[in-house]
mmCIF file of C-alpha atoms in Angstrom:
data_model
loop_
_atom_site.group_PDB
_atom_site.id
_atom_site.type_symbol
_atom_site.label_atom_id
_atom_site.label_comp_id
_atom_site.label_asym_id
_atom_site.label_seq_id
_atom_site.Cartn_x
_atom_site.Cartn_y
_atom_site.Cartn_z
ATOM 1 C CA UNK A 1 48.717 1.229 133.914
ATOM 2 C CA UNK A 2 52.019 2.639 135.173
ATOM 3 C CA UNK A 3 51.901 5.957 137.017
ATOM 4 C CA UNK A 4 54.200 8.906 136.422
ATOM 5 C CA UNK A 5 57.913 8.429 136.995
ATOM 6 C CA UNK A 6 59.078 9.246 140.527
ATOM 7 C CA UNK A 7 60.664 12.648 140.991
ATOM 8 C CA UNK A 8 64.296 12.820 142.053
ATOM 9 C CA UNK A 9 65.584 15.958 143.718
ATOM 10 C CA UNK A 10 69.066 17.453 143.755
ATOM 11 C CA UNK A 11 70.528 20.665 145.139
ATOM 12 C CA UNK A 12 72.975 22.719 143.114
ATOM 13 C CA UNK A 13 74.232 26.285 142.991
ATOM 14 C CA UNK A 14 73.558 26.915 139.310
ATOM 15 C CA UNK A 15 71.530 25.270 136.550
ATOM 16 C CA UNK A 16 72.471 26.057 132.946
ATOM 17 C CA UNK A 17 69.987 25.479 130.124
ATOM 18 C CA UNK A 18 71.673 25.243 126.735
ATOM 19 C CA UNK A 19 74.778 23.334 125.657
ATOM 20 C CA UNK A 20 76.449 25.526 123.068
ATOM 21 C CA UNK A 21 79.916 26.989 123.496
ATOM 22 C CA UNK A 22 78.812 29.504 126.140
ATOM 23 C CA UNK A 23 76.864 26.999 128.202
ATOM 24 C CA UNK A 24 79.748 24.533 128.239
ATOM 25 C CA UNK A 25 82.428 27.164 128.895
ATOM 26 C CA UNK A 26 80.358 28.706 131.685
ATOM 27 C CA UNK A 27 79.795 25.263 133.202
ATOM 28 C CA UNK A 28 83.541 24.566 133.180
ATOM 29 C CA UNK A 29 84.381 27.992 134.603
ATOM 30 C CA UNK A 30 81.875 27.789 137.457
ATOM 31 C CA UNK A 31 82.851 24.235 138.399
ATOM 32 C CA UNK A 32 86.511 25.254 138.470
ATOM 33 C CA UNK A 33 85.529 27.936 141.003
ATOM 34 C CA UNK A 34 83.848 25.338 143.197
ATOM 35 C CA UNK A 35 80.224 25.880 142.204
ATOM 36 C CA UNK A 36 77.917 22.892 141.959
ATOM 37 C CA UNK A 37 76.669 23.501 138.428
ATOM 38 C CA UNK A 38 74.670 21.320 136.081
ATOM 39 C CA UNK A 39 73.940 21.773 132.367
ATOM 40 C CA UNK A 40 70.773 20.560 130.651
ATOM 41 C CA UNK A 41 70.558 20.227 126.865
ATOM 42 C CA UNK A 42 67.414 19.380 124.923
ATOM 43 C CA UNK A 43 69.163 18.332 121.719
ATOM 44 C CA UNK A 44 72.761 17.981 120.594
ATOM 45 C CA UNK A 45 75.612 19.988 122.091
ATOM 46 C CA UNK A 46 76.398 22.907 119.814
ATOM 47 C CA UNK A 47 73.212 22.424 117.829
ATOM 48 C CA UNK A 48 72.295 25.709 116.189
ATOM 49 C CA UNK A 49 74.754 28.562 116.134
ATOM 50 C CA UNK A 50 77.886 27.093 117.729
ATOM 51 C CA UNK A 51 78.511 24.292 115.250
ATOM 52 C CA UNK A 52 77.657 26.600 112.359
ATOM 53 C CA UNK A 53 80.367 29.077 113.312
ATOM 54 C CA UNK A 54 83.535 29.172 111.224
ATOM 55 C CA UNK A 55 85.732 28.759 114.304
ATOM 56 C CA UNK A 56 87.601 32.066 113.956
ATOM 57 C CA UNK A 57 88.549 33.571 117.314
ATOM 58 C CA UNK A 58 88.099 37.164 116.257
ATOM 59 C CA UNK A 59 90.298 39.847 117.740
ATOM 60 C CA UNK A 60 88.078 42.635 116.467
ATOM 61 C CA UNK A 61 90.132 43.615 113.446
ATOM 62 C CA UNK A 62 87.399 43.163 110.861
ATOM 63 C CA UNK A 63 85.214 45.584 112.829
ATOM 64 C CA UNK A 64 87.937 48.244 112.623
ATOM 65 C CA UNK A 65 88.342 48.234 108.837
ATOM 66 C CA UNK A 66 86.235 51.351 108.458
ATOM 67 C CA UNK A 67 88.928 53.202 110.414
ATOM 68 C CA UNK A 68 86.863 53.491 113.593
ATOM 69 C CA UNK A 69 88.204 51.397 116.466
ATOM 70 C CA UNK A 70 84.798 51.004 118.061
ATOM 71 C CA UNK A 71 83.375 49.053 120.954
ATOM 72 C CA UNK A 72 83.136 45.743 119.073
ATOM 73 C CA UNK A 73 86.799 45.812 118.073
ATOM 74 C CA UNK A 74 87.954 46.763 121.561
ATOM 75 C CA UNK A 75 85.782 44.155 123.282
ATOM 76 C CA UNK A 76 87.288 41.376 121.168
ATOM 77 C CA UNK A 77 90.910 42.448 121.598
ATOM 78 C CA UNK A 78 91.713 40.091 124.485
ATOM 79 C CA UNK A 79 89.882 37.034 123.178
ATOM 80 C CA UNK A 80 92.538 35.396 120.928
ATOM 81 C CA UNK A 81 95.132 35.369 123.726
ATOM 82 C CA UNK A 82 92.547 34.057 126.169
ATOM 83 C CA UNK A 83 91.628 31.176 123.857
ATOM 84 C CA UNK A 84 95.266 30.406 123.094
ATOM 85 C CA UNK A 85 95.976 30.073 126.812
ATOM 86 C CA UNK A 86 93.261 27.414 127.095
ATOM 87 C CA UNK A 87 94.313 25.657 123.881
ATOM 88 C CA UNK A 88 97.846 25.391 125.301
ATOM 89 C CA UNK A 89 96.656 24.188 128.719
ATOM 90 C CA UNK A 90 97.898 27.348 130.446
ATOM 91 C CA UNK A 91 94.462 28.522 131.601
ATOM 92 C CA UNK A 92 91.263 26.753 132.561
ATOM 93 C CA UNK A 93 89.377 25.263 130.889
ATOM 94 C CA UNK A 94 92.062 22.998 129.464
ATOM 95 C CA UNK A 95 91.441 22.687 125.731
ATOM 96 C CA UNK A 96 94.573 20.809 124.749
ATOM 97 C CA UNK A 97 92.285 18.073 123.444
ATOM 98 C CA UNK A 98 90.772 20.458 120.890
ATOM 99 C CA UNK A 99 92.168 20.899 117.382
ATOM 100 C CA UNK A 100 93.712 24.150 116.216
ATOM 101 C CA UNK A 101 93.058 24.422 112.475
ATOM 102 C CA UNK A 102 95.249 27.463 111.895
ATOM 103 C CA UNK A 103 97.339 29.670 114.137
ATOM 104 C CA UNK A 104 96.271 32.679 112.078
ATOM 105 C CA UNK A 105 93.526 34.031 109.888
ATOM 106 C CA UNK A 106 94.805 36.085 106.942
ATOM 107 C CA UNK A 107 93.511 39.235 105.263
ATOM 108 C CA UNK A 108 93.842 39.687 101.498
ATOM 109 C CA UNK A 109 93.364 43.231 100.226
ATOM 110 C CA UNK A 110 93.416 44.741 96.752
ATOM 111 C CA UNK A 111 95.709 47.568 95.689
ATOM 112 C CA UNK A 112 93.249 50.287 96.669
ATOM 113 C CA UNK A 113 93.514 49.338 100.330
ATOM 114 C CA UNK A 114 97.270 49.753 100.787
ATOM 115 C CA UNK A 115 97.544 53.244 102.276
ATOM 116 C CA UNK A 116 94.244 52.965 104.173
ATOM 117 C CA UNK A 117 95.309 49.771 105.931
ATOM 118 C CA UNK A 118 98.842 50.981 106.615
ATOM 119 C CA UNK A 119 97.525 53.901 108.626
ATOM 120 C CA UNK A 120 94.953 51.826 110.461
ATOM 121 C CA UNK A 121 97.339 49.013 111.369
ATOM 122 C CA UNK A 122 99.872 51.504 112.720
ATOM 123 C CA UNK A 123 97.487 52.460 115.534
ATOM 124 C CA UNK A 124 98.412 51.540 119.098
ATOM 125 C CA UNK A 125 95.262 49.475 119.585
ATOM 126 C CA UNK A 126 96.115 47.201 116.658
ATOM 127 C CA UNK A 127 99.837 47.000 117.422
ATOM 128 C CA UNK A 128 100.886 43.350 117.500
ATOM 129 C CA UNK A 129 97.521 42.124 116.212
ATOM 130 C CA UNK A 130 98.367 42.275 112.507
ATOM 131 C CA UNK A 131 101.503 41.941 110.386
ATOM 132 C CA UNK A 132 102.006 42.777 106.713
ATOM 133 C CA UNK A 133 103.570 39.859 104.824
ATOM 134 C CA UNK A 134 105.952 40.159 101.925
ATOM 135 C CA UNK A 135 105.665 37.575 99.152
ATOM 136 C CA UNK A 136 108.176 35.185 100.742
ATOM 137 C CA UNK A 137 106.256 35.015 104.035
ATOM 138 C CA UNK A 138 102.792 34.289 102.630
ATOM 139 C CA UNK A 139 101.903 30.674 103.575
ATOM 140 C CA UNK A 140 102.405 28.335 100.632
ATOM 141 C CA UNK A 141 98.765 27.213 100.202
ATOM 142 C CA UNK A 142 97.577 30.818 100.092
ATOM 143 C CA UNK A 143 100.435 32.022 97.880
ATOM 144 C CA UNK A 144 99.817 29.205 95.382
ATOM 145 C CA UNK A 145 96.081 29.865 95.354
ATOM 146 C CA UNK A 146 96.557 33.596 94.715
ATOM 147 C CA UNK A 147 98.842 32.819 91.781
ATOM 148 C CA UNK A 148 102.287 34.170 90.832
ATOM 149 C CA UNK A 149 100.949 37.358 89.239
ATOM 150 C CA UNK A 150 98.768 38.372 92.192
ATOM 151 C CA UNK A 151 98.773 42.036 93.155
ATOM 152 C CA UNK A 152 97.421 41.727 96.654
ATOM 153 C CA UNK A 153 98.507 42.930 100.056
ATOM 154 C CA UNK A 154 98.378 40.049 102.538
ATOM 155 C CA UNK A 155 98.234 40.487 106.304
ATOM 156 C CA UNK A 156 98.593 37.939 109.079
ATOM 157 C CA UNK A 157 96.048 38.376 111.864
ATOM 158 C CA UNK A 158 96.477 37.246 115.450
ATOM 159 C CA UNK A 159 93.230 35.294 115.202
ATOM 160 C CA UNK A 160 93.431 31.496 115.590
ATOM 161 C CA UNK A 161 90.908 29.198 113.939
ATOM 162 C CA UNK A 162 89.621 26.257 115.975
ATOM 163 C CA UNK A 163 87.822 23.054 115.077
ATOM 164 C CA UNK A 164 84.554 23.782 116.858
ATOM 165 C CA UNK A 165 83.343 20.166 117.358
ATOM 166 C CA UNK A 166 86.618 19.233 119.059
ATOM 167 C CA UNK A 167 86.319 22.230 121.407
ATOM 168 C CA UNK A 168 82.836 21.074 122.394
ATOM 169 C CA UNK A 169 84.086 17.498 122.836
ATOM 170 C CA UNK A 170 86.911 18.661 125.113
ATOM 171 C CA UNK A 171 84.577 20.711 127.300
ATOM 172 C CA UNK A 172 81.949 17.964 127.423
ATOM 173 C CA UNK A 173 84.463 15.247 128.278
ATOM 174 C CA UNK A 174 85.901 17.235 131.187
ATOM 175 C CA UNK A 175 82.425 17.914 132.608
ATOM 176 C CA UNK A 176 80.499 14.817 131.518
ATOM 177 C CA UNK A 177 79.087 14.055 134.968
ATOM 178 C CA UNK A 178 77.384 17.474 135.037
ATOM 179 C CA UNK A 179 75.622 17.101 131.654
ATOM 180 C CA UNK A 180 72.009 15.978 131.318
ATOM 181 C CA UNK A 181 70.063 15.214 128.156
ATOM 182 C CA UNK A 182 66.501 16.434 128.649
ATOM 183 C CA UNK A 183 63.156 16.712 126.930
ATOM 184 C CA UNK A 184 62.950 20.466 126.221
ATOM 185 C CA UNK A 185 59.153 20.414 126.128
ATOM 186 C CA UNK A 186 58.981 19.300 129.778
ATOM 187 C CA UNK A 187 61.231 22.003 131.268
ATOM 188 C CA UNK A 188 59.748 24.279 133.929
ATOM 189 C CA UNK A 189 61.240 27.017 136.084
ATOM 190 C CA UNK A 190 60.490 26.787 139.797
ATOM 191 C CA UNK A 191 59.828 30.006 141.747
ATOM 192 C CA UNK A 192 59.440 30.837 145.441
ATOM 193 C CA UNK A 193 58.546 34.281 146.779
ATOM 194 C CA UNK A 194 59.087 35.853 143.371
ATOM 195 C CA UNK A 195 62.599 34.469 142.936
ATOM 196 C CA UNK A 196 63.826 31.492 140.955
ATOM 197 C CA UNK A 197 64.242 28.423 143.142
ATOM 198 C CA UNK A 198 65.221 25.823 140.576
ATOM 199 C CA UNK A 199 64.260 24.038 137.398
ATOM 200 C CA UNK A 200 62.214 20.900 136.758
ATOM 201 C CA UNK A 201 63.490 18.726 133.913
ATOM 202 C CA UNK A 202 62.703 15.374 132.388
ATOM 203 C CA UNK A 203 64.904 12.945 130.502
ATOM 204 C CA UNK A 204 63.860 11.827 126.992
ATOM 205 C CA UNK A 205 62.664 8.547 128.528
ATOM 206 C CA UNK A 206 60.545 10.259 131.202
ATOM 207 C CA UNK A 207 62.790 10.364 134.282
ATOM 208 C CA UNK A 208 61.986 13.482 136.303
ATOM 209 C CA UNK A 209 64.357 15.677 138.257
ATOM 210 C CA UNK A 210 63.971 18.781 140.395
ATOM 211 C CA UNK A 211 67.157 20.847 140.439
ATOM 212 C CA UNK A 212 66.934 23.245 143.394
ATOM 213 C CA UNK A 213 69.348 26.135 142.878
ATOM 214 C CA UNK A 214 69.896 29.846 143.426
ATOM 215 C CA UNK A 215 70.671 30.808 139.834
ATOM 216 C CA UNK A 216 69.443 29.666 136.417
ATOM 217 C CA UNK A 217 71.344 30.614 133.266
ATOM 218 C CA UNK A 218 69.570 30.515 129.906
ATOM 219 C CA UNK A 219 72.075 30.259 127.061
ATOM 220 C CA UNK A 220 70.144 28.361 124.425
ATOM 221 C CA UNK A 221 70.510 30.879 121.590
ATOM 222 C CA UNK A 222 67.215 31.160 119.729
ATOM 223 C CA UNK A 223 65.800 28.730 122.305
ATOM 224 C CA UNK A 224 66.003 31.479 124.922
ATOM 225 C CA UNK A 225 62.825 32.916 123.466
ATOM 226 C CA UNK A 226 60.750 29.884 124.493
ATOM 227 C CA UNK A 227 62.602 29.409 127.783
ATOM 228 C CA UNK A 228 62.128 33.068 128.649
ATOM 229 C CA UNK A 229 58.374 32.637 128.386
ATOM 230 C CA UNK A 230 58.596 30.365 131.438
ATOM 231 C CA UNK A 231 59.561 33.426 133.495
ATOM 232 C CA UNK A 232 56.933 35.665 135.093
ATOM 233 C CA UNK A 233 58.684 38.673 133.544
ATOM 234 C CA UNK A 234 58.839 37.047 130.104
ATOM 235 C CA UNK A 235 61.689 36.661 127.660
ATOM 236 C CA UNK A 236 64.244 39.413 127.194
ATOM 237 C CA UNK A 237 64.052 41.014 123.733
ATOM 238 C CA UNK A 238 65.886 39.038 121.064
ATOM 239 C CA UNK A 239 66.683 39.611 117.409
ATOM 240 C CA UNK A 240 67.486 37.220 114.570
ATOM 241 C CA UNK A 241 69.934 38.035 111.783
ATOM 242 C CA UNK A 242 70.011 35.416 109.023
ATOM 243 C CA UNK A 243 72.929 34.301 106.862
ATOM 244 C CA UNK A 244 73.190 32.027 103.838
ATOM 245 C CA UNK A 245 76.525 30.243 104.148
ATOM 246 C CA UNK A 246 78.118 28.412 101.208
ATOM 247 C CA UNK A 247 80.239 25.257 101.226
ATOM 248 C CA UNK A 248 82.610 23.943 98.544
ATOM 249 C CA UNK A 249 83.875 20.357 98.759
ATOM 250 C CA UNK A 250 86.682 18.927 96.689
ATOM 251 C CA UNK A 251 90.445 18.814 96.153
ATOM 252 C CA UNK A 252 91.123 22.083 97.923
ATOM 253 C CA UNK A 253 94.075 23.569 99.813
ATOM 254 C CA UNK A 254 93.659 24.648 103.417
ATOM 255 C CA UNK A 255 92.903 28.378 103.346
ATOM 256 C CA UNK A 256 91.927 30.679 106.214
ATOM 257 C CA UNK A 257 91.427 34.196 104.913
ATOM 258 C CA UNK A 258 89.233 37.274 104.586
ATOM 259 C CA UNK A 259 89.015 38.969 101.178
ATOM 260 C CA UNK A 260 88.335 42.681 101.168
ATOM 261 C CA UNK A 261 86.147 44.156 98.474
ATOM 262 C CA UNK A 262 85.207 47.783 98.044
ATOM 263 C CA UNK A 263 83.517 48.059 101.449
ATOM 264 C CA UNK A 264 84.822 47.835 105.000
ATOM 265 C CA UNK A 265 83.268 44.397 105.588
ATOM 266 C CA UNK A 266 85.179 41.373 104.232
ATOM 267 C CA UNK A 267 83.595 40.384 100.938
ATOM 268 C CA UNK A 268 84.116 36.716 101.737
ATOM 269 C CA UNK A 269 85.699 34.793 104.607
ATOM 270 C CA UNK A 270 87.054 31.290 103.949
ATOM 271 C CA UNK A 271 87.858 28.604 106.511
ATOM 272 C CA UNK A 272 88.845 24.999 105.731
ATOM 273 C CA UNK A 273 87.519 21.858 107.382
ATOM 274 C CA UNK A 274 87.330 18.070 106.992
ATOM 275 C CA UNK A 275 84.069 16.185 106.709
ATOM 276 C CA UNK A 276 83.403 12.821 108.343
ATOM 277 C CA UNK A 277 85.247 10.922 105.587
ATOM 278 C CA UNK A 278 88.207 13.288 105.371
ATOM 279 C CA UNK A 279 87.240 15.436 102.386
ATOM 280 C CA UNK A 280 88.212 19.110 102.442
ATOM 281 C CA UNK A 281 85.377 21.619 102.727
ATOM 282 C CA UNK A 282 85.600 25.368 102.379
ATOM 283 C CA UNK A 283 83.053 27.178 104.533
ATOM 284 C CA UNK A 284 82.277 30.670 103.236
ATOM 285 C CA UNK A 285 80.954 33.600 105.241
ATOM 286 C CA UNK A 286 81.384 37.364 105.238
ATOM 287 C CA UNK A 287 79.297 39.889 103.323
ATOM 288 C CA UNK A 288 78.645 37.200 100.733
ATOM 289 C CA UNK A 289 76.569 35.234 103.266
ATOM 290 C CA UNK A 290 74.381 38.253 103.971
ATOM 291 C CA UNK A 291 73.933 39.140 100.299
ATOM 292 C CA UNK A 292 72.876 35.574 99.501
ATOM 293 C CA UNK A 293 69.565 35.868 101.311
ATOM 294 C CA UNK A 294 68.028 37.469 98.227
ATOM 295 C CA UNK A 295 69.267 34.771 95.850
ATOM 296 C CA UNK A 296 68.053 31.287 95.026
ATOM 297 C CA UNK A 297 70.313 28.954 97.074
ATOM 298 C CA UNK A 298 72.106 27.152 94.233
ATOM 299 C CA UNK A 299 72.521 30.379 92.263
ATOM 300 C CA UNK A 300 74.021 31.918 95.400
ATOM 301 C CA UNK A 301 76.496 29.035 95.750
ATOM 302 C CA UNK A 302 77.563 29.363 92.112
ATOM 303 C CA UNK A 303 77.987 33.117 92.476
ATOM 304 C CA UNK A 304 80.208 32.532 95.510
ATOM 305 C CA UNK A 305 82.285 29.925 93.664
ATOM 306 C CA UNK A 306 82.775 32.192 90.649
ATOM 307 C CA UNK A 307 83.743 35.144 92.842
ATOM 308 C CA UNK A 308 86.363 33.030 94.602
ATOM 309 C CA UNK A 309 87.655 31.580 91.341
ATOM 310 C CA UNK A 310 88.383 35.105 90.128
ATOM 311 C CA UNK A 311 90.441 35.758 93.265
ATOM 312 C CA UNK A 312 92.196 32.379 93.309
ATOM 313 C CA UNK A 313 93.527 31.549 89.835
ATOM 314 C CA UNK A 314 95.799 28.924 91.360
ATOM 315 C CA UNK A 315 92.865 26.700 92.417
ATOM 316 C CA UNK A 316 90.498 24.877 90.068
ATOM 317 C CA UNK A 317 87.037 25.116 91.612
ATOM 318 C CA UNK A 318 85.112 23.803 88.600
ATOM 319 C CA UNK A 319 84.729 20.258 89.950
ATOM 320 C CA UNK A 320 83.809 21.226 93.511
ATOM 321 C CA UNK A 321 80.496 20.123 94.971
ATOM 322 C CA UNK A 322 78.390 23.007 96.276
ATOM 323 C CA UNK A 323 75.991 23.283 99.210
ATOM 324 C CA UNK A 324 74.164 26.051 101.032
ATOM 325 C CA UNK A 325 73.227 26.326 104.691
ATOM 326 C CA UNK A 326 70.892 28.932 106.149
ATOM 327 C CA UNK A 327 72.031 30.106 109.583
ATOM 328 C CA UNK A 328 70.056 32.260 111.968
ATOM 329 C CA UNK A 329 72.048 34.336 114.435
ATOM 330 C CA UNK A 330 70.099 34.902 117.651
ATOM 331 C CA UNK A 331 71.247 37.947 119.602
ATOM 332 C CA UNK A 332 70.097 40.302 122.307
ATOM 333 C CA UNK A 333 67.991 42.921 120.567
ATOM 334 C CA UNK A 334 69.664 46.180 119.565
ATOM 335 C CA UNK A 335 68.342 49.456 118.209
ATOM 336 C CA UNK A 336 67.576 49.146 114.484
ATOM 337 C CA UNK A 337 68.573 45.464 114.606
ATOM 338 C CA UNK A 338 72.296 46.228 114.520
ATOM 339 C CA UNK A 339 74.902 43.678 115.623
ATOM 340 C CA UNK A 340 75.675 43.942 119.364
ATOM 341 C CA UNK A 341 79.199 45.071 120.238
ATOM 342 C CA UNK A 342 79.573 42.314 122.812
ATOM 343 C CA UNK A 343 77.671 39.688 124.803
ATOM 344 C CA UNK A 344 74.170 40.627 125.913
ATOM 345 C CA UNK A 345 73.023 39.535 129.393
ATOM 346 C CA UNK A 346 69.695 40.235 131.096
ATOM 347 C CA UNK A 347 69.161 39.465 134.799
ATOM 348 C CA UNK A 348 65.792 39.024 136.490
ATOM 349 C CA UNK A 349 64.876 37.313 139.782
ATOM 350 C CA UNK A 350 67.828 34.929 139.737
ATOM 351 C CA UNK A 351 67.608 34.093 136.022
ATOM 352 C CA UNK A 352 70.223 35.251 133.526
ATOM 353 C CA UNK A 353 69.291 35.245 129.851
ATOM 354 C CA UNK A 354 72.350 35.627 127.655
ATOM 355 C CA UNK A 355 73.461 35.758 124.050
ATOM 356 C CA UNK A 356 77.241 35.677 123.410
ATOM 357 C CA UNK A 357 77.106 37.442 119.994
ATOM 358 C CA UNK A 358 80.376 35.757 118.955
ATOM 359 C CA UNK A 359 81.963 32.349 119.584
ATOM 360 C CA UNK A 360 85.096 34.206 120.655
ATOM 361 C CA UNK A 361 83.265 35.805 123.589
ATOM 362 C CA UNK A 362 82.658 32.502 125.444
ATOM 363 C CA UNK A 363 85.382 33.123 128.094
ATOM 364 C CA UNK A 364 84.107 36.641 128.737
ATOM 365 C CA UNK A 365 80.516 35.432 129.116
ATOM 366 C CA UNK A 366 81.583 32.819 131.675
ATOM 367 C CA UNK A 367 83.406 35.474 133.685
ATOM 368 C CA UNK A 368 80.391 37.792 133.535
ATOM 369 C CA UNK A 369 78.095 35.050 134.831
ATOM 370 C CA UNK A 370 80.515 34.327 137.691
ATOM 371 C CA UNK A 371 80.686 38.042 138.487
ATOM 372 C CA UNK A 372 76.893 38.173 138.631
ATOM 373 C CA UNK A 373 76.836 35.288 141.113
ATOM 374 C CA UNK A 374 79.366 37.066 143.315
ATOM 375 C CA UNK A 375 77.376 40.291 143.072
ATOM 376 C CA UNK A 376 74.257 38.477 144.273
ATOM 377 C CA UNK A 377 76.177 36.806 147.084
ATOM 378 C CA UNK A 378 75.798 33.307 145.619
ATOM 379 C CA UNK A 379 78.777 31.338 146.887
ATOM 380 C CA UNK A 380 79.758 27.745 146.181
ATOM 381 C CA UNK A 381 77.744 25.872 148.763
ATOM 382 C CA UNK A 382 76.539 22.515 147.533
ATOM 383 C CA UNK A 383 78.038 19.214 146.552
ATOM 384 C CA UNK A 384 76.205 17.841 143.553
ATOM 385 C CA UNK A 385 74.923 14.473 144.770
ATOM 386 C CA UNK A 386 73.373 13.081 141.622
ATOM 387 C CA UNK A 387 74.227 9.787 140.005
ATOM 388 C CA UNK A 388 74.094 10.925 136.397
ATOM 389 C CA UNK A 389 75.019 7.455 135.180
ATOM 390 C CA UNK A 390 71.288 6.780 135.105
ATOM 391 C CA UNK A 391 70.714 9.787 132.881
ATOM 392 C CA UNK A 392 71.517 10.009 129.182
ATOM 393 C CA UNK A 393 74.158 12.555 128.320
ATOM 394 C CA UNK A 394 73.925 14.866 125.335
ATOM 395 C CA UNK A 395 76.422 14.325 122.538
ATOM 396 C CA UNK A 396 77.987 16.799 120.125
ATOM 397 C CA UNK A 397 75.956 17.486 116.992
ATOM 398 C CA UNK A 398 76.996 17.272 113.356
ATOM 399 C CA UNK A 399 79.156 19.797 111.570
ATOM 400 C CA UNK A 400 77.383 21.740 108.807
ATOM 401 C CA UNK A 401 79.151 19.849 106.005
ATOM 402 C CA UNK A 402 77.981 16.543 107.487
ATOM 403 C CA UNK A 403 74.512 17.855 108.310
ATOM 404 C CA UNK A 404 73.717 19.026 104.784
ATOM 405 C CA UNK A 405 72.658 16.296 102.359
ATOM 406 C CA UNK A 406 71.864 18.428 99.281
ATOM 407 C CA UNK A 407 75.209 18.774 97.493
ATOM 408 C CA UNK A 408 75.275 19.835 93.845
#
């Protein structure tokens, strides 16, 4: 009978557990600064929240629609420009291999919003982040969908929309030698004198590895809860906020827009995507996704379709296939379960537990992790001597529209 697999040992500066957008961006950022960093993923890259995001790089505008330019809006202000710099290859990480779906997200508002938005968008904080469009400047797909008799105000937002799988692919390709596929059930944190000293991992086939390092970063979304229990101090408090997203598949134009209803939260947010065989899929979020939790899934999808049809007389939605996807947002816990204004990071004995809150915050999270290393005096000091060719590498997971099989 064969004994246990031999244990291989490697020294690094940082071990990252979790391969969503923040794990991969942080890995790229630290390696660019000279750190020997390694990322371990127990499933597919992006599995969970990242791949279920709509891909909008928010600039905070939708959080300012109530007229209060609060912390969430201000924290997001710099993110679109930061992402654009990477998408254009002007700033590391180089994301020129990723697909930009739309240079802008649009905001469609009814007549009652005109004066309210005019005053808000005139503020210094929002200057340059939004532009009112006259009828001739509305992009053709959106103008045609709204119909010739539409009485809407349309605004162009400085918020690009990215194809999330291609972003993950670009980051993974550039850092492939530092990625390890692991068995999440066999992961253990290693401590010495009350401080983290590394992490023990195992490949899906049973290979064992001790990663000796000075810092461990947990960025596994909802998985942080289980990983945090490996720490003597326990997991940092986390909250879950569910959504019920809707998808429409059919002969659809490419739309990227928020629709405002009576409240200050977009009633529905639409982004457009292609499935694995090239069909167009609309992915619907916004207040609609939160309201759908109390509805039967198919009834929720039909309600969403009918609400959109009323707003888009220029598009026939009657033949579209419908699907629903439940998404659970894992976040650092806040008072009364409210949405955090920005990323949430907890530090304890050399372990950082983090939740990015938004896809757009990935660059900021990476910089905050690097700042924490500098604060602790952790400097790049090791050359990663590990032949990862013997280890399986994690691959990018499926997009929601390819993951879901129940279309109606």
